[in-house]
Amino acid sequence: MKWLGVLSLVALSECLVRIPLTKVKSIRENLRENDTLRDYLEKYPFNPARFLSKYHQHREVALEPMKNYLDMVYVGIITIGTPPQEFRVILDTGSADLWVPSTYCNSMPCGGHHIFKPQLSSTFQTSGRHMNIAYGSGQISGHVGYDTVRIGGLVDENQALGLSRKVHGNFMDFSVFDGILGLGYPGLAIKGTTPVFDNLWEKGLLSENVFAVYLSSRRERGSVLMLGGVDPSYYVGKLNWVPVSQPLYWQVAMDRITLNGTVIACKGGCQAIIDTGTSMLTGPHTSVTNINHKIRALYSYGGEYRIHCDTIDTLPDIAFIINGISYPVPASAYTRKAHAGTCYTNFESFHSKSPETNTWILGDVFLRLYFSVFDRANNMIGLAPATASLHLTRKKLREHQGTGEDSDWFPSGHVFSPGQSIMAREEGTMIGLAWDLEVIDSFL
């Protein structure tokens, strides 16, 4: 990206709206702690393949986002109505609708959540339109209404939202969030409705037609959604821009996936969806099985793979090559430690015989490492190492010393030492960044 574009992003940091996100316990973690995860996974096997192929055949009523909601862990606060009623929602780039439980809901799972009471809002309007949202582990039905939505100080009047009447399946019994606010393209939304982000832009409430996501890996708080601009202090080096290959999901072309330089998946290229509403790294069954075999993980149940906790430090990075740039994911990120000292991989698979579904979903595991900018104006995604991943950078710098090998992020032949600036390339020029090993140590 040209420096003019970078400078414009710096200027935009003064105009953006920040929405704090909180990391909460996922449904998977709650199910595991209640010893009900195995039964749940067997009853509701996740298979997004049917959503990835010919998605738009029936859009009048039914919406079938590629979700199982099992691993969503970052929530933001919004309010709906006048006076405002507060809700904790997942900010989800993999869907486009806003929905919350409503007072009309007669299903037991709605009882443990904040319930929208339209009769208490002076600005609520009904539409008479029905909704039916299907996902990997259940279904929500209800109707569409309109009301004032407040997010990060912005006031979005006459916003379409789904009000649940019935919840099929028990996923909400174990969820901490109340609903979903989609940040995907309008083509994913219920027909005749406008997503929240599009409404904010069309009403002139945002300075630029972009948003960005920073997910902290170090603590419960610190994550943020940025609307209308980008804050460069949340990433290191330059943003690498990738064209959106299909403006529906935030989907890009991926070149390959490698381990120690050898292609282990996505051979010859595939598609990847950048999805804040998914925690895992999700891909075709054969590819995920092969990766788990390479890292010596053993199949457990329900698509989960166990791995010996004491081997994690010895495992190599797995690199996702996108638009010629390598985005390494270390073993500390692609594995997780559950209760009782058991470790699992963060790879999730689905079955499909269709070549159309050679698609990966890069969720929070990836996004905690790489700051992401979603540029609706130009249909581009910008990626750069997140400051949250600086604790991983020291290892990379040490491994890089004296190797003479080039890097996508650091120059070849450069030896790093405490107090010395990290250097990065920008169109063939060496550029000093305001990060050094002492600074990195402060993040540890």
PDB file of C-alpha atoms in Angstrom, residues 29-180:
ATOM      1  CA  GLU A  29     -15.905 -24.453  27.498  1.00  0.00           C
ATOM      2  CA  ASN A  30     -19.175 -24.387  29.442  1.00  0.00           C
ATOM      3  CA  LEU A  31     -20.311 -27.670  27.892  1.00  0.00           C
ATOM      4  CA  ARG A  32     -16.965 -29.315  28.646  1.00  0.00           C
ATOM      5  CA  GLU A  33     -17.035 -28.193  32.254  1.00  0.00           C
ATOM      6  CA  ASN A  34     -20.561 -29.611  32.576  1.00  0.00           C
ATOM      7  CA  ASP A  35     -19.469 -32.923  30.968  1.00  0.00           C
ATOM      8  CA  THR A  36     -22.061 -32.501  28.219  1.00  0.00           C
ATOM      9  CA  LEU A  37     -19.830 -31.535  25.290  1.00  0.00           C
ATOM     10  CA  ARG A  38     -19.627 -35.023  23.800  1.00  0.00           C
ATOM     11  CA  ASP A  39     -23.419 -35.455  23.726  1.00  0.00           C
ATOM     12  CA  TYR A  40     -23.810 -31.989  22.234  1.00  0.00           C
ATOM     13  CA  LEU A  41     -21.281 -32.565  19.436  1.00  0.00           C
ATOM     14  CA  GLU A  42     -22.823 -35.909  18.542  1.00  0.00           C
ATOM     15  CA  LYS A  43     -26.318 -34.410  18.441  1.00  0.00           C
ATOM     16  CA  TYR A  44     -25.331 -31.254  16.567  1.00  0.00           C
ATOM     17  CA  PRO A  45     -22.408 -32.050  14.235  1.00  0.00           C
ATOM     18  CA  PHE A  46     -21.081 -28.889  12.593  1.00  0.00           C
ATOM     19  CA  ASN A  47     -21.109 -28.870   8.784  1.00  0.00           C
ATOM     20  CA  PRO A  48     -20.940 -25.464   7.081  1.00  0.00           C
ATOM     21  CA  ALA A  49     -20.488 -27.012   3.628  1.00  0.00           C
ATOM     22  CA  ARG A  50     -24.150 -26.596   2.726  1.00  0.00           C
ATOM     23  CA  PHE A  51     -23.894 -22.890   3.533  1.00  0.00           C
ATOM     24  CA  LEU A  52     -20.825 -22.422   1.336  1.00  0.00           C
ATOM     25  CA  SER A  53     -22.508 -23.746  -1.810  1.00  0.00           C
ATOM     26  CA  LYS A  54     -25.317 -21.891  -3.617  1.00  0.00           C
ATOM     27  CA  TYR A  55     -26.041 -19.786  -0.558  1.00  0.00           C
ATOM     28  CA  HIS A  56     -28.673 -17.502  -2.041  1.00  0.00           C
ATOM     29  CA  GLN A  57     -31.380 -19.835  -3.245  1.00  0.00           C
ATOM     30  CA  HIS A  58     -34.039 -18.968  -0.658  1.00  0.00           C
ATOM     31  CA  ARG A  59     -33.647 -15.559   0.946  1.00  0.00           C
ATOM     32  CA  GLU A  60     -37.239 -14.425   1.538  1.00  0.00           C
ATOM     33  CA  VAL A  61     -37.517 -15.862   5.027  1.00  0.00           C
ATOM     34  CA  ALA A  62     -34.683 -18.209   5.885  1.00  0.00           C
ATOM     35  CA  LEU A  63     -31.174 -17.150   6.723  1.00  0.00           C
ATOM     36  CA  GLU A  64     -28.561 -19.868   7.131  1.00  0.00           C
ATOM     37  CA  PRO A  65     -25.302 -18.337   8.303  1.00  0.00           C
ATOM     38  CA  MET A  66     -22.271 -20.566   8.528  1.00  0.00           C
ATOM     39  CA  LYS A  67     -22.374 -20.731  12.308  1.00  0.00           C
ATOM     40  CA  ASN A  68     -22.414 -23.200  15.138  1.00  0.00           C
ATOM     41  CA  TYR A  69     -21.910 -20.442  17.767  1.00  0.00           C
ATOM     42  CA  LEU A  70     -19.953 -22.969  19.853  1.00  0.00           C
ATOM     43  CA  ASP A  71     -16.734 -20.965  20.092  1.00  0.00           C
ATOM     44  CA  MET A  72     -17.782 -17.329  19.955  1.00  0.00           C
ATOM     45  CA  VAL A  73     -15.981 -15.562  22.808  1.00  0.00           C
ATOM     46  CA  TYR A  74     -15.822 -11.776  22.160  1.00  0.00           C
ATOM     47  CA  VAL A  75     -18.848  -9.656  23.023  1.00  0.00           C
ATOM     48  CA  GLY A  76     -19.651  -5.953  22.796  1.00  0.00           C
ATOM     49  CA  ILE A  77     -22.375  -3.861  24.430  1.00  0.00           C
ATOM     50  CA  ILE A  78     -25.174  -2.241  22.442  1.00  0.00           C
ATOM     51  CA  THR A  79     -28.534  -0.818  23.409  1.00  0.00           C
ATOM     52  CA  ILE A  80     -31.860  -1.048  21.597  1.00  0.00           C
ATOM     53  CA  GLY A  81     -34.972   1.090  21.993  1.00  0.00           C
ATOM     54  CA  THR A  82     -36.048   4.270  23.767  1.00  0.00           C
ATOM     55  CA  PRO A  83     -35.260   4.269  26.649  1.00  0.00           C
ATOM     56  CA  PRO A  84     -32.223   2.056  25.892  1.00  0.00           C
ATOM     57  CA  GLN A  85     -32.234  -1.665  26.736  1.00  0.00           C
ATOM     58  CA  GLU A  86     -28.748  -3.204  26.994  1.00  0.00           C
ATOM     59  CA  PHE A  87     -27.500  -6.383  25.264  1.00  0.00           C
ATOM     60  CA  ARG A  88     -24.231  -8.304  24.976  1.00  0.00           C
ATOM     61  CA  VAL A  89     -23.747  -9.263  21.334  1.00  0.00           C
ATOM     62  CA  ILE A  90     -21.156 -11.022  19.223  1.00  0.00           C
ATOM     63  CA  LEU A  91     -19.735  -8.636  16.589  1.00  0.00           C
ATOM     64  CA  ASP A  92     -19.637 -11.103  13.726  1.00  0.00           C
ATOM     65  CA  THR A  93     -18.093 -10.564  10.268  1.00  0.00           C
ATOM     66  CA  GLY A  94     -19.533 -13.914   9.130  1.00  0.00           C
ATOM     67  CA  SER A  95     -23.183 -12.803   9.169  1.00  0.00           C
ATOM     68  CA  ALA A  96     -25.061  -9.555   8.505  1.00  0.00           C
ATOM     69  CA  ASP A  97     -28.156  -9.423  10.705  1.00  0.00           C
ATOM     70  CA  LEU A  98     -28.793  -8.093  14.192  1.00  0.00           C
ATOM     71  CA  TRP A  99     -30.938 -10.321  16.390  1.00  0.00           C
ATOM     72  CA  VAL A 100     -31.672 -10.549  20.114  1.00  0.00           C
ATOM     73  CA  PRO A 101     -34.070 -12.528  22.325  1.00  0.00           C
ATOM     74  CA  SER A 102     -37.425 -10.824  22.761  1.00  0.00           C
ATOM     75  CA  THR A 103     -40.286 -10.828  25.197  1.00  0.00           C
ATOM     76  CA  TYR A 104     -42.212 -12.852  22.604  1.00  0.00           C
ATOM     77  CA  CYS A 105     -39.854 -15.802  23.064  1.00  0.00           C
ATOM     78  CA  ASN A 106     -41.519 -18.748  24.788  1.00  0.00           C
ATOM     79  CA  SER A 107     -38.487 -21.044  24.729  1.00  0.00           C
ATOM     80  CA  MET A 108     -36.645 -21.868  27.949  1.00  0.00           C
ATOM     81  CA  PRO A 109     -33.174 -20.792  26.661  1.00  0.00           C
ATOM     82  CA  CYS A 110     -34.344 -17.181  26.289  1.00  0.00           C
ATOM     83  CA  GLY A 111     -34.956 -16.948  30.033  1.00  0.00           C
ATOM     84  CA  GLY A 112     -31.281 -16.687  30.990  1.00  0.00           C
ATOM     85  CA  HIS A 113     -30.567 -13.667  28.792  1.00  0.00           C
ATOM     86  CA  HIS A 114     -31.437 -10.005  28.426  1.00  0.00           C
ATOM     87  CA  ILE A 115     -34.814  -9.868  26.700  1.00  0.00           C
ATOM     88  CA  PHE A 116     -35.852  -7.024  24.409  1.00  0.00           C
ATOM     89  CA  LYS A 117     -39.241  -5.629  25.438  1.00  0.00           C
ATOM     90  CA  PRO A 118     -40.602  -3.734  22.418  1.00  0.00           C
ATOM     91  CA  GLN A 119     -43.672  -2.590  24.346  1.00  0.00           C
ATOM     92  CA  LEU A 120     -41.371  -0.486  26.556  1.00  0.00           C
ATOM     93  CA  SER A 121     -39.744   1.313  23.601  1.00  0.00           C
ATOM     94  CA  SER A 122     -41.398   4.419  22.199  1.00  0.00           C
ATOM     95  CA  THR A 123     -39.398   4.137  18.950  1.00  0.00           C
ATOM     96  CA  PHE A 124     -40.164   0.485  18.130  1.00  0.00           C
ATOM     97  CA  GLN A 125     -42.011  -0.352  14.918  1.00  0.00           C
ATOM     98  CA  THR A 126     -43.138  -3.766  13.799  1.00  0.00           C
ATOM     99  CA  SER A 127     -42.802  -4.939  10.198  1.00  0.00           C
ATOM    100  CA  GLY A 128     -44.948  -8.061  10.036  1.00  0.00           C
ATOM    101  CA  ARG A 129     -42.017  -9.849   8.390  1.00  0.00           C
ATOM    102  CA  HIS A 130     -40.939 -13.246   9.659  1.00  0.00           C
ATOM    103  CA  MET A 131     -37.393 -14.497  10.131  1.00  0.00           C
ATOM    104  CA  ASN A 132     -35.980 -17.983  10.401  1.00  0.00           C
ATOM    105  CA  ILE A 133     -32.269 -18.192  11.210  1.00  0.00           C
ATOM    106  CA  ALA A 134     -30.737 -21.648  10.863  1.00  0.00           C
ATOM    107  CA  TYR A 135     -27.238 -22.540  11.994  1.00  0.00           C
ATOM    108  CA  GLY A 136     -25.113 -25.594  12.660  1.00  0.00           C
ATOM    109  CA  SER A 137     -26.639 -26.505  16.010  1.00  0.00           C
ATOM    110  CA  GLY A 138     -30.193 -25.233  16.039  1.00  0.00           C
ATOM    111  CA  GLN A 139     -32.581 -22.608  14.765  1.00  0.00           C
ATOM    112  CA  ILE A 140     -34.138 -19.310  15.804  1.00  0.00           C
ATOM    113  CA  SER A 141     -37.500 -18.124  14.496  1.00  0.00           C
ATOM    114  CA  GLY A 142     -39.280 -14.851  15.068  1.00  0.00           C
ATOM    115  CA  HIS A 143     -40.045 -11.630  13.261  1.00  0.00           C
ATOM    116  CA  VAL A 144     -38.328  -8.433  12.110  1.00  0.00           C
ATOM    117  CA  GLY A 145     -38.862  -5.093  13.794  1.00  0.00           C
ATOM    118  CA  TYR A 146     -37.289  -1.619  13.638  1.00  0.00           C
ATOM    119  CA  ASP A 147     -35.886   0.476  16.465  1.00  0.00           C
ATOM    120  CA  THR A 148     -33.046   2.764  17.527  1.00  0.00           C
ATOM    121  CA  VAL A 149     -29.725   0.971  18.083  1.00  0.00           C
ATOM    122  CA  ARG A 150     -26.858   2.636  19.939  1.00  0.00           C
ATOM    123  CA  ILE A 151     -23.316   1.360  19.508  1.00  0.00           C
ATOM    124  CA  GLY A 152     -20.150   3.115  20.667  1.00  0.00           C
ATOM    125  CA  GLY A 153     -21.959   6.433  21.043  1.00  0.00           C
ATOM    126  CA  LEU A 154     -23.467   6.248  17.537  1.00  0.00           C
ATOM    127  CA  VAL A 155     -27.256   6.429  17.234  1.00  0.00           C
ATOM    128  CA  ASP A 156     -28.664   4.243  14.445  1.00  0.00           C
ATOM    129  CA  GLU A 157     -32.342   5.073  14.068  1.00  0.00           C
ATOM    130  CA  ASN A 158     -34.894   2.818  12.387  1.00  0.00           C
ATOM    131  CA  GLN A 159     -32.544  -0.173  12.340  1.00  0.00           C
ATOM    132  CA  ALA A 160     -33.918  -3.577  11.328  1.00  0.00           C
ATOM    133  CA  LEU A 161     -33.469  -6.277  13.951  1.00  0.00           C
ATOM    134  CA  GLY A 162     -34.626  -9.830  14.463  1.00  0.00           C
ATOM    135  CA  LEU A 163     -36.723 -10.606  17.543  1.00  0.00           C
ATOM    136  CA  SER A 164     -36.692 -14.252  18.546  1.00  0.00           C
ATOM    137  CA  ARG A 165     -39.936 -16.070  19.315  1.00  0.00           C
ATOM    138  CA  LYS A 166     -38.646 -19.628  19.482  1.00  0.00           C
ATOM    139  CA  VAL A 167     -35.220 -21.204  19.900  1.00  0.00           C
ATOM    140  CA  HIS A 168     -34.760 -24.755  18.631  1.00  0.00           C
ATOM    141  CA  GLY A 169     -31.785 -26.541  20.177  1.00  0.00           C
ATOM    142  CA  ASN A 170     -30.102 -25.799  23.486  1.00  0.00           C
ATOM    143  CA  PHE A 171     -27.071 -23.718  22.472  1.00  0.00           C
ATOM    144  CA  MET A 172     -28.357 -20.605  24.285  1.00  0.00           C
ATOM    145  CA  ASP A 173     -28.544 -22.540  27.567  1.00  0.00           C
ATOM    146  CA  PHE A 174     -24.750 -22.293  27.720  1.00  0.00           C
ATOM    147  CA  SER A 175     -24.069 -18.994  25.943  1.00  0.00           C
ATOM    148  CA  VAL A 176     -22.915 -15.821  27.687  1.00  0.00           C
ATOM    149  CA  PHE A 177     -23.957 -13.537  24.835  1.00  0.00           C
ATOM    150  CA  ASP A 178     -27.528 -12.391  24.170  1.00  0.00           C
ATOM    151  CA  GLY A 179     -27.499 -12.037  20.395  1.00  0.00           C
ATOM    152  CA  ILE A 180     -25.496 -11.365  17.225  1.00  0.00           C
TER     153      ILE A 180
END
